[in-house]
Short mmCIF file of C-alpha atoms in Angstrom, two decimals:
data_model
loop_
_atom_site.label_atom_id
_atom_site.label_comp_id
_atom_site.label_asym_id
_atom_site.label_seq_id
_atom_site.Cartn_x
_atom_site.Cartn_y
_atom_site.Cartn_z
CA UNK A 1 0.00 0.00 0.00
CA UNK A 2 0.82 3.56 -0.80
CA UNK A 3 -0.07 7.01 0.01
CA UNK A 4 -2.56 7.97 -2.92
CA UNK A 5 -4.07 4.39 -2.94
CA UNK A 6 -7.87 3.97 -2.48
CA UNK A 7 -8.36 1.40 0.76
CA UNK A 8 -11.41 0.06 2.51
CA UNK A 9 -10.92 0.56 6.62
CA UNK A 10 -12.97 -2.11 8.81
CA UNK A 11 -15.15 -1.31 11.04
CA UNK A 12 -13.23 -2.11 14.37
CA UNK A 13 -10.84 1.08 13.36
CA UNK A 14 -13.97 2.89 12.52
CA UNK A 15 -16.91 2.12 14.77
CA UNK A 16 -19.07 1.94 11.52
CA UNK A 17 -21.55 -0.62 10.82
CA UNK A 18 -20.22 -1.70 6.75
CA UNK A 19 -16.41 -1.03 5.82
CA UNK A 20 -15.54 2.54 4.89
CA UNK A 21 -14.07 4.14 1.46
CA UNK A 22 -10.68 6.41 2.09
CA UNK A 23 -7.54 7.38 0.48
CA UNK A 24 -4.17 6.42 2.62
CA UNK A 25 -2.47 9.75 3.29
CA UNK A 26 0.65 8.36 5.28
CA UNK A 27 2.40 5.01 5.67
CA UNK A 28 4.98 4.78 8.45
CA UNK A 29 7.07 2.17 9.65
CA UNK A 30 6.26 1.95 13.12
CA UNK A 31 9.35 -0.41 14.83
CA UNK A 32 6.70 -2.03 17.40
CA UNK A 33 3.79 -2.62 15.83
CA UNK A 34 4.74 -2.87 11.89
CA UNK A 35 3.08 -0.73 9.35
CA UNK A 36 0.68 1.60 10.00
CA UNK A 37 -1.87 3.06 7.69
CA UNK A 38 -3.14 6.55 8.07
CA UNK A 39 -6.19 7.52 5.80
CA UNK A 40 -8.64 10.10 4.76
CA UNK A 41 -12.84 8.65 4.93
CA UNK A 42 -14.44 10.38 1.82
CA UNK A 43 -16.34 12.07 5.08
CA UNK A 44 -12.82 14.10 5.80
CA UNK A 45 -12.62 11.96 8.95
CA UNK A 46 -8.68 10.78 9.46
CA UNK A 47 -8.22 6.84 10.61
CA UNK A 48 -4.87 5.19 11.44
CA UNK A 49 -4.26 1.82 11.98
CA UNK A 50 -2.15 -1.37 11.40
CA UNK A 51 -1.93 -2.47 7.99
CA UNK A 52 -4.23 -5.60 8.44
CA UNK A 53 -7.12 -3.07 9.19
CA UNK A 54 -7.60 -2.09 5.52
CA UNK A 55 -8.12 -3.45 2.44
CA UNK A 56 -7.24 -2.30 -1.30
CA UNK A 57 -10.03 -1.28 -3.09
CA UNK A 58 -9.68 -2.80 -6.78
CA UNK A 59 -11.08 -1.89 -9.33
CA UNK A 60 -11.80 -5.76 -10.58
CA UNK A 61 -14.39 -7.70 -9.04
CA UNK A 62 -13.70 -11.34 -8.88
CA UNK A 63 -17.03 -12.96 -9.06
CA UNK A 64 -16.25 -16.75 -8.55
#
């Protein structure tokens, strides 16, 4: 993941009910806890969290 890339965040980092659109701002390196994701909800509201709290948001829908 990159800063620029479209993500889905999961509702435990969010407190929402269904998974919510963003675009990752910042990716840091964090030495204890591994890579951490900041991003930007389409609302303007800012979520950060480990990288196994988001998802990439393809454009490709695999439908098998």
């Amino acid at each position: 993941m990159k800063v620029g890339d479209r993500v889905l965040i999961s509702p435990q980092v969010t407190g929402r009910t269904d998974w919510t659109e963003a675009t990752i701002i910042e990716v840091e390196t964090n030495p204890y806890v591994g890579i951490v994701i900041t991003a930007k909800a389409d609302d303007g509201e800012i979520f950060f969290e480990k990288e196994d709290m988001f998802k990439l948001l393809n454009d490709e829908v695999c439908m098998q």
